Every structure is written in C-alpha cells, then in structure tokens.
mmCIF file of C-alpha atoms in Angstrom:
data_model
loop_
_atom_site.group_PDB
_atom_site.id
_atom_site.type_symbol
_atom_site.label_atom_id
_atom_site.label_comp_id
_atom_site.label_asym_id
_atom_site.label_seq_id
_atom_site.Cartn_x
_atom_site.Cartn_y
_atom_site.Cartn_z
ATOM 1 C CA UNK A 1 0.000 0.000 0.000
ATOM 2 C CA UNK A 2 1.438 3.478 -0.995
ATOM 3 C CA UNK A 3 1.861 6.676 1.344
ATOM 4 C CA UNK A 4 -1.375 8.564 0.110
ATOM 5 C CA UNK A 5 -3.953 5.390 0.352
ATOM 6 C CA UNK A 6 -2.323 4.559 3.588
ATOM 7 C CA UNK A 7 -3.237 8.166 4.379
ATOM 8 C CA UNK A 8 -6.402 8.116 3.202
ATOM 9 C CA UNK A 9 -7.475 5.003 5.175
ATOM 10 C CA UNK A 10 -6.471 6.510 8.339
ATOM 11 C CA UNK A 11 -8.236 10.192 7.527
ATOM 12 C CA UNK A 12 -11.315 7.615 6.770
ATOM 13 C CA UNK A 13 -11.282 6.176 10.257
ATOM 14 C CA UNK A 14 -11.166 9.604 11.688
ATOM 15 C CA UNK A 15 -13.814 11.200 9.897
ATOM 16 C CA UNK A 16 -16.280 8.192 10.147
ATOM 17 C CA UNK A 17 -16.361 7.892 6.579
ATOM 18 C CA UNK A 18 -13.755 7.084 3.568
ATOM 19 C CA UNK A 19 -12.685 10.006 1.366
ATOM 20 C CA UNK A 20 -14.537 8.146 -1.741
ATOM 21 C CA UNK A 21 -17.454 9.134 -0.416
ATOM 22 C CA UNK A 22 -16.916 12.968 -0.515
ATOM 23 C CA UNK A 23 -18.156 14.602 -3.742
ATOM 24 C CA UNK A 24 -14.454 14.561 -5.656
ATOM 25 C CA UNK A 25 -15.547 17.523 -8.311
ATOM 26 C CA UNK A 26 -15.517 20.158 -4.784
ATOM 27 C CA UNK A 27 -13.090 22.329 -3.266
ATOM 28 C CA UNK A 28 -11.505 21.579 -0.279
ATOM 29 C CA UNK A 29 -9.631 23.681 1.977
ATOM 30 C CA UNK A 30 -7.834 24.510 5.441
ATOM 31 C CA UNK A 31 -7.761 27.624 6.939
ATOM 32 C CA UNK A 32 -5.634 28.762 10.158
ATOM 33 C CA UNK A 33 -6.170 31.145 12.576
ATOM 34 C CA UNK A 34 -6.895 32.035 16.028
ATOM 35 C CA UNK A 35 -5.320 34.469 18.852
ATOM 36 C CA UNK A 36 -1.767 33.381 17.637
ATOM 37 C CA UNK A 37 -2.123 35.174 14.937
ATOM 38 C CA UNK A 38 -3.725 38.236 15.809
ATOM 39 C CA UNK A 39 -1.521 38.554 18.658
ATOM 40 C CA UNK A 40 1.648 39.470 15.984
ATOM 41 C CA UNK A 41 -0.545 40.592 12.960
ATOM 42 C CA UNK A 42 -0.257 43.657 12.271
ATOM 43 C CA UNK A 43 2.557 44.312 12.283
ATOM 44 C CA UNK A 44 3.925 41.382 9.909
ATOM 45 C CA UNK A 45 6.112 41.561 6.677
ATOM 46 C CA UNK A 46 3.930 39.143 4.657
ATOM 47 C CA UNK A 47 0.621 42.047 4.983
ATOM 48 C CA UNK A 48 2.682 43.601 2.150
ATOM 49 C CA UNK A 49 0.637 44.479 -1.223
ATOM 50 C CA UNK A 50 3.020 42.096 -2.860
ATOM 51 C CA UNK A 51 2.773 39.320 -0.520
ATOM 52 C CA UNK A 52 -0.821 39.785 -0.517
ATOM 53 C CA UNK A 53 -1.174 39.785 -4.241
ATOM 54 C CA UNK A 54 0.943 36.513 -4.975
ATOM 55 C CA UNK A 55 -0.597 33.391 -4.668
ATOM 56 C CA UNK A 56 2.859 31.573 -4.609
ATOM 57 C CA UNK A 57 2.966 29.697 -1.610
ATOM 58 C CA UNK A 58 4.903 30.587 1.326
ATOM 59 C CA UNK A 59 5.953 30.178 4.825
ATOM 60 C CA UNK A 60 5.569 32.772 7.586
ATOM 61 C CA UNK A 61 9.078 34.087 8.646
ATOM 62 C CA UNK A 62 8.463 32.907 12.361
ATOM 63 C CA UNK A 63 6.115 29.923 12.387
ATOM 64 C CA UNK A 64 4.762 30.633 15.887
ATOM 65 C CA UNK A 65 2.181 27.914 16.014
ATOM 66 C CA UNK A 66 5.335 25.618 15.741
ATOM 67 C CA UNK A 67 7.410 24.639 18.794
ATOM 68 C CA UNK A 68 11.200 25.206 18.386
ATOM 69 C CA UNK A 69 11.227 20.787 18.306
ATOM 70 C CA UNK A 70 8.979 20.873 15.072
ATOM 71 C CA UNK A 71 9.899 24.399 13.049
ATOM 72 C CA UNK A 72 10.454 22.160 9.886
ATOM 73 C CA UNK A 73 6.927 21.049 9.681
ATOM 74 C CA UNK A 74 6.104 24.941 8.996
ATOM 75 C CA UNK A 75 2.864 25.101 6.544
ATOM 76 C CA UNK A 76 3.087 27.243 3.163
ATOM 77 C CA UNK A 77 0.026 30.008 2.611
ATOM 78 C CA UNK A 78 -1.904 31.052 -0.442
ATOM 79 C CA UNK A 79 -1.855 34.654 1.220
ATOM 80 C CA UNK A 80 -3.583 36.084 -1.981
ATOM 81 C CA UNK A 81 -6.463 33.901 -0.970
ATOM 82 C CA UNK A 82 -6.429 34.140 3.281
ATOM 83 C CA UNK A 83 -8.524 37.017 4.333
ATOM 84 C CA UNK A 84 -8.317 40.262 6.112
ATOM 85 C CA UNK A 85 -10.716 41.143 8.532
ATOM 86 C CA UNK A 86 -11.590 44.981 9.693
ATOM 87 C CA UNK A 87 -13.622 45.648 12.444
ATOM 88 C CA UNK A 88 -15.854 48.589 11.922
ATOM 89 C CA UNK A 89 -14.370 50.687 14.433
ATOM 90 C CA UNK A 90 -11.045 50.919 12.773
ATOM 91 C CA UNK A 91 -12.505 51.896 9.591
ATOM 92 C CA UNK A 92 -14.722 54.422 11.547
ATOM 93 C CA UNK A 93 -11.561 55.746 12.970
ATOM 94 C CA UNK A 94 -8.149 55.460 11.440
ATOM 95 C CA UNK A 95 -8.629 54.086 8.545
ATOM 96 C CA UNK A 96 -11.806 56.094 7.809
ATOM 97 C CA UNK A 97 -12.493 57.514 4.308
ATOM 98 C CA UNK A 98 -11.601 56.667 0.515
ATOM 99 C CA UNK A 99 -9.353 53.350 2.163
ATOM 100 C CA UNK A 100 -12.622 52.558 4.222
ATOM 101 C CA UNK A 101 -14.923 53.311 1.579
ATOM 102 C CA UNK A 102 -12.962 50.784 -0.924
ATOM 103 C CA UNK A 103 -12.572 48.022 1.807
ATOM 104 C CA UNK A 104 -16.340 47.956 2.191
ATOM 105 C CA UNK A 105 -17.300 47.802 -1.517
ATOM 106 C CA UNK A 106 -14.745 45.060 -2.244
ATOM 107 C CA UNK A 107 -15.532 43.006 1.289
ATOM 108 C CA UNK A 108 -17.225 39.254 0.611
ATOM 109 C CA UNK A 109 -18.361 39.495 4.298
ATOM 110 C CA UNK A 110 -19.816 42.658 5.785
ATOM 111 C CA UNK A 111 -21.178 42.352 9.280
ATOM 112 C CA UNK A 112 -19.388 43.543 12.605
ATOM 113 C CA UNK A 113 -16.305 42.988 10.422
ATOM 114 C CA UNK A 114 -15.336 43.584 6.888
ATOM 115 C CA UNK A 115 -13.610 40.388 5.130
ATOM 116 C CA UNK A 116 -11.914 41.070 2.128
ATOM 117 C CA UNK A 117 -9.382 38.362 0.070
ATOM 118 C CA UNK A 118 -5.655 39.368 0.379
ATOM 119 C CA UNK A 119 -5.658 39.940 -3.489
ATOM 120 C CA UNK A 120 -8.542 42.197 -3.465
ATOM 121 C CA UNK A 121 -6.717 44.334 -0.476
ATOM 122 C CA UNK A 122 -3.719 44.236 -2.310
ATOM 123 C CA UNK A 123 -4.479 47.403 -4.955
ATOM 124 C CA UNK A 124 -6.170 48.827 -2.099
ATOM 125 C CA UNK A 125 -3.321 49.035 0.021
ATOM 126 C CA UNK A 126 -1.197 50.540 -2.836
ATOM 127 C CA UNK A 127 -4.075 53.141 -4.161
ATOM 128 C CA UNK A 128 -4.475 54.711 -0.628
ATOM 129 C CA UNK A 129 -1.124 54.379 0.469
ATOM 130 C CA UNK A 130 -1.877 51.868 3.849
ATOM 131 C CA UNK A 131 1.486 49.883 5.081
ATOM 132 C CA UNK A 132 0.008 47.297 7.001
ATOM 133 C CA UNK A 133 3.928 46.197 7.831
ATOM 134 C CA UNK A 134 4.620 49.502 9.870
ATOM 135 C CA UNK A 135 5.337 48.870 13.335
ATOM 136 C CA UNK A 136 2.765 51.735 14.730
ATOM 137 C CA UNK A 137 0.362 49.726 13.754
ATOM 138 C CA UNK A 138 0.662 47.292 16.711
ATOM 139 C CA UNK A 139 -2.370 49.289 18.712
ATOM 140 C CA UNK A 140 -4.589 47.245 16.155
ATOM 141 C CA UNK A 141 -4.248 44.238 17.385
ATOM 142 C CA UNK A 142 -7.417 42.091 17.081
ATOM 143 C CA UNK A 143 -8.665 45.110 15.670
ATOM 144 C CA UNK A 144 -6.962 44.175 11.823
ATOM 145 C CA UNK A 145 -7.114 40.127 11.776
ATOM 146 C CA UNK A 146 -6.113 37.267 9.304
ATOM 147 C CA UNK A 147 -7.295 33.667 8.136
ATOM 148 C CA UNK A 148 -4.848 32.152 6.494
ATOM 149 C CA UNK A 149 -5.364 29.623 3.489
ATOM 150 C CA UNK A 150 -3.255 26.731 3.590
ATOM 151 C CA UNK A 151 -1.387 26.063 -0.085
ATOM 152 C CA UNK A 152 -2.997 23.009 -1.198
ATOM 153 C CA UNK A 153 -4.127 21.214 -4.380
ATOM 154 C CA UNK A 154 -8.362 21.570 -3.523
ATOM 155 C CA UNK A 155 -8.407 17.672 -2.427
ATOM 156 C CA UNK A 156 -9.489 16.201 0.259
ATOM 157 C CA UNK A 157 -6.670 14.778 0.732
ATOM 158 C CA UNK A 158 -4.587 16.887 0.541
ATOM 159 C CA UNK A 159 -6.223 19.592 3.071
ATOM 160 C CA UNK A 160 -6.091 16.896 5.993
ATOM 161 C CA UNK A 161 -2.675 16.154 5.208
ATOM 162 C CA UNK A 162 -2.109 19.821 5.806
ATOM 163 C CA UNK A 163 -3.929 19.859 8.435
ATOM 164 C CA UNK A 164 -2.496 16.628 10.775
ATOM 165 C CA UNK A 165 1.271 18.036 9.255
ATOM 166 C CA UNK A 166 1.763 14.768 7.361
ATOM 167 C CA UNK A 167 2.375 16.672 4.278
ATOM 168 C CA UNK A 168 6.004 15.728 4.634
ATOM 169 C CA UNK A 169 6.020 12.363 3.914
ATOM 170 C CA UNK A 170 6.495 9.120 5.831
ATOM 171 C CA UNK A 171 9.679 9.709 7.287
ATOM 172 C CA UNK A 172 8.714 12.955 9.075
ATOM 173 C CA UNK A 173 5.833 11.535 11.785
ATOM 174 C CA UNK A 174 6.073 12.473 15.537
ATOM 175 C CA UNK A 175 6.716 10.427 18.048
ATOM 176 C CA UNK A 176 4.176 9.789 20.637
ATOM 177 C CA UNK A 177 5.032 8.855 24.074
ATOM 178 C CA UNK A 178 8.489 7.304 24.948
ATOM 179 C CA UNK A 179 10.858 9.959 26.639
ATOM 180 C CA UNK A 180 10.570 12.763 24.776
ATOM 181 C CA UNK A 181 7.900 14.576 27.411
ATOM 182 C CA UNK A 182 4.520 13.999 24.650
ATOM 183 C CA UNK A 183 1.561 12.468 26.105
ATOM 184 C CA UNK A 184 0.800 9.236 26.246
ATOM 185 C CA UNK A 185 -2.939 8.843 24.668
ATOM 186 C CA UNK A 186 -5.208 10.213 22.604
ATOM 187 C CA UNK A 187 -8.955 10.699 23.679
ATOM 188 C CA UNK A 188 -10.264 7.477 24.145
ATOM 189 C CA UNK A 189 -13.075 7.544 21.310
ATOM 190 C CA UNK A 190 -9.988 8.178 18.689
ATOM 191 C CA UNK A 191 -8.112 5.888 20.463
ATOM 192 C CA UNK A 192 -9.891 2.903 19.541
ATOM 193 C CA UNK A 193 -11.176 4.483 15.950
ATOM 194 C CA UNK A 194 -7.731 4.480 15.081
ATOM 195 C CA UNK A 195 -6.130 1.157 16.227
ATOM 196 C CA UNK A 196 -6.998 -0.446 12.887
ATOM 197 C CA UNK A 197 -3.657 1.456 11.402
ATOM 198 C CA UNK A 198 -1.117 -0.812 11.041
ATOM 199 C CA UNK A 199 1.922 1.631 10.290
ATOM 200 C CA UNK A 200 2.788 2.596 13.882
ATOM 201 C CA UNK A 201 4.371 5.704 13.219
ATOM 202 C CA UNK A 202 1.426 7.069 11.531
ATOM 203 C CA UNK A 203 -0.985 5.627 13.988
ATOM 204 C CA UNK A 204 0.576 7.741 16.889
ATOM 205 C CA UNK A 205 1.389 10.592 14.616
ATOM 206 C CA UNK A 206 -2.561 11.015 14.253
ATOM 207 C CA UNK A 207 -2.892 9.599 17.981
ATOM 208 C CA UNK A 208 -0.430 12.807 18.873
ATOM 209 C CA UNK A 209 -3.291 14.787 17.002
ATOM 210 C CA UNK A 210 -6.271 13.720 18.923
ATOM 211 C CA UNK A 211 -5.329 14.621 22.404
ATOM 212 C CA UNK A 212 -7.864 15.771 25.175
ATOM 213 C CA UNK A 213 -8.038 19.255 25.557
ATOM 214 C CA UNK A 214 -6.317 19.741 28.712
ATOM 215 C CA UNK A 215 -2.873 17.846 26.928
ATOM 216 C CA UNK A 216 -3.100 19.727 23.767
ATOM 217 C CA UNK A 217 -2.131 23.405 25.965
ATOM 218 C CA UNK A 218 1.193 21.717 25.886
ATOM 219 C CA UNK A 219 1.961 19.315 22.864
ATOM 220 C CA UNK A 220 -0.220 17.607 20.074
ATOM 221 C CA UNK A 221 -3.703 18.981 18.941
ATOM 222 C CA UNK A 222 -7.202 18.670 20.016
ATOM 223 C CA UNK A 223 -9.220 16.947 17.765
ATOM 224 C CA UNK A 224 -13.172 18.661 16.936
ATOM 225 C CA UNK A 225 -14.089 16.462 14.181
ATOM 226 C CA UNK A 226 -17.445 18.458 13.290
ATOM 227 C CA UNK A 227 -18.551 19.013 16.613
ATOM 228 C CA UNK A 228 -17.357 22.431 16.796
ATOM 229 C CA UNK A 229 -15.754 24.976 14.692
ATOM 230 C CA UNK A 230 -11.955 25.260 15.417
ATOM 231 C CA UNK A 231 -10.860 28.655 16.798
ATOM 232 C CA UNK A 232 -10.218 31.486 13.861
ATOM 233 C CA UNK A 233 -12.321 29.880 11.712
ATOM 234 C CA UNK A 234 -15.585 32.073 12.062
ATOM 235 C CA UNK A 235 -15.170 34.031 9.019
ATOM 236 C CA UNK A 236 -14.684 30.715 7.121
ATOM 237 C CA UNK A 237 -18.065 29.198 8.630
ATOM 238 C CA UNK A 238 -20.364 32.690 7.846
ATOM 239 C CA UNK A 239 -19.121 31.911 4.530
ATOM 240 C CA UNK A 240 -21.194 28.932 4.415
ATOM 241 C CA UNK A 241 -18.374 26.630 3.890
ATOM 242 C CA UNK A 242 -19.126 22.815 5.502
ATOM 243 C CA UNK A 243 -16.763 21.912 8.461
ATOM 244 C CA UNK A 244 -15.112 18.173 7.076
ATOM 245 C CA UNK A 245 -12.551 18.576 10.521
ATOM 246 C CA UNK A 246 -11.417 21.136 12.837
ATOM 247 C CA UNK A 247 -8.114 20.787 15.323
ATOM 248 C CA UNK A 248 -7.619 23.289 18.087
ATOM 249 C CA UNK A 249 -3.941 23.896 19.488
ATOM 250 C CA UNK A 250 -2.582 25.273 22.740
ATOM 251 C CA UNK A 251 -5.570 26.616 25.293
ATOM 252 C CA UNK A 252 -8.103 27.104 22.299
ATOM 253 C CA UNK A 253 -6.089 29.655 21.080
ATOM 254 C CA UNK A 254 -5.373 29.021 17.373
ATOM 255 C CA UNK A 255 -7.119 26.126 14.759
ATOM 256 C CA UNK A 256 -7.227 24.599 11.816
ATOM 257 C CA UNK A 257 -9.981 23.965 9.885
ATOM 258 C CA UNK A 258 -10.610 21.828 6.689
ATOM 259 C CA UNK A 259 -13.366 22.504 5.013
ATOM 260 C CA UNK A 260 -15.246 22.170 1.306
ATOM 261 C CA UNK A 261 -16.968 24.894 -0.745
ATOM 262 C CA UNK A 262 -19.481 24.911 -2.095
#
C-alpha cells in the first residue's frame, strides 16, 4: 500500500467515513487562525501588497504555532487567498475615508467585520497608500485580523494532510510517548477508531493529534471532528463553507480547519 492510500485510510477512520465518499468535483480547503495570529498581525512583513497579491505559496518568517522541536513542519500560505478582517471601528476611525470606503465595496463578508481576500486588499493598500507592515500599527491588534489559506491542491486529501502536518512524507511523523515529554494517549473515542492502522508511526502521529483538551495546551492537537468549529475559523463558517474537521492547538487559542466549498 502506498503513502497517500495509507493516508487516506487513516483520515477515513477519523472522519467516520472514507474520502470516496466525498463529492471529488468540490473544493476543499484549510484555513488557520486564532489568537496566535492576531496577537503578531499587524505588524507582519507578509501584509505587504506584494505578498498579498501573490498566490505563490509561502511560509511565515516565524512559524509561531510551531514549537522550536517541530519548526520544519512549517505550513506554506496562499496569502492572496487568506482574508483580512476589519472591524468597523477601525474603519470608523483610522482608517476612515476613501481606504474605508474601498474596503467595504470590495468586502465578501460585511457584518461587525469587513472580510476582504488578500488579493482584493492588495491594490487597495497601494491606491491609498496603507502599510500594514509599519510597526505603529501594533495598537490594532485584534482590531486588523487574518485567516490564512493553507497552499494546497483543492483535495481532500490533501487539506487533511495539511492539516495533521503529514504533508512531509512518511519519514517525518512524531513520536508519541516514549521519553521525549509527549503524552501518552489520545482521547479514548480516537483511540480505539484508530487502532486499525497498522503503520505505527502514523498511527501515533494522528494519535499525537487527537489529544484531550487539557494535553493539547502543551503538545499535540485537540481533535473537533465536526462538533465544533476550530478557533479562527468564524469568518470561514459565515461563509457557508461545511466543516469536514477542525483541530484546536494550545488553550483554544489558534485552529485549523478543513473545510469544502461549495
């Protein structure tokens, strides 16, 4: 059996369903975000109009959702099509006028915040003159916010691969247990949906991403299936996209979701 349909037996037993059975002509995604990420955005280098505009994928200069053991497991972004989201009260204030004005007419989401696709910002940015990289702007905190879109292909597959970081192959799994200070189980239900694996490094690799909430603060992820939408995923869920998995890291600060539009 070869990597990907060993991978997509195991994504099978943790969804409750195999992948055959998802409707192959949709698009499926993952999207990050969560308090990490508004806690160092803006400021941040990759707001740029060029970053923004570029769907070339690419890796955040500090991969802060990464411990310093696992920094080469860093995901790549489609930044051109992550979103931006602007509370009203900034545009009210300091960004109030012809930059506001634009931002609202180009949104795809306009509610208590304005969402609006990093390409779309991009001109927008350079017409009015915004630098969303200056450091003064680190008052707007939670005030300016991201999703990011994961680079993938628009499988299924390859959005939980993303998502459970086995996108690097078979000889880059994490250990679970042993000596290295990682917990020891998973939550019981995933425990036992997931014993059928017979490669034991990917078994506890996916075991090390379905930890009870109270061990993922500290290592692994918490695993939501479809109960619940992962943290920083709102915008993604007004946008009527269906929740296929969610993962929540640290103390529910920061998610992942994978998803499928329509």
């Amino acid at each position: 059996m070869g990597w990907d349909e060993e991978l997509s037996a195991a994504f099978g037993l943790l969804l409750g369903r195999s992948l055959a059975d998802y409707d192959p002509a949709a698009t499926y995604a993952v999207y990050y975000g969560g308090d990490v990420l508004n806690e160092m955005a803006p400021p941040a280098d990759w707001l740029s109009p060029v970053a923004l505009a570029d769907p070339t994928p690419r890796p955040l200069p500090d991969p802060v959702y990464l411990d310093e053991d696992h920094q080469e497991y860093a995901w790549h972004f489609d930044l051109s099509n992550s979103f931006v989201h602007f509370d009203e009260e900034v545009l009210d204030g300091p960004f109030s006028g012809a930059f506001a004005d634009d931002v609202r007419a180009a949104a795809i989401l306009n509610g208590v915040d304005l969402l609006i696709r990093g390409a779309d910002l991009s001109p927008l940015l350079i017409r009015h003159g915004i630098d969303l990289t200056a450091e003064d702007l680190g008052d707007f905190h939670y005030s300016i916010t991201v999703t990011l879109r994961l680079a993938t292909d628009g499988t299924l597959l390859d959005a939980l691969r993303a998502a459970t970081f086995t996108h690097r192959g078979p000889a880059h799994l994490i250990p679970m247990g042993g000596d290295d200070g990682y917990v020891e189980e998973a939550e019981p239900q995933w425990e036992k949906a997931l014993r059928p694996i017979q490669n034991q490094a990917l078994r506890d690799h996916l075991r090390f991403h379905c930890v009870g909430d109270a061990d993922a603060v500290s290592a692994g992820a918490q695993y939501l299936a479809t109960a619940e939408w992962p943290p920083g995923s709102g915008a993604v869920e007004d946008l009527g996209a269906t929740l296929i998995a969610g993962w929540s890291f640290g103390e529910y600060q920061h998610g992942a979701a994978v998803v499928r539009f329509p």
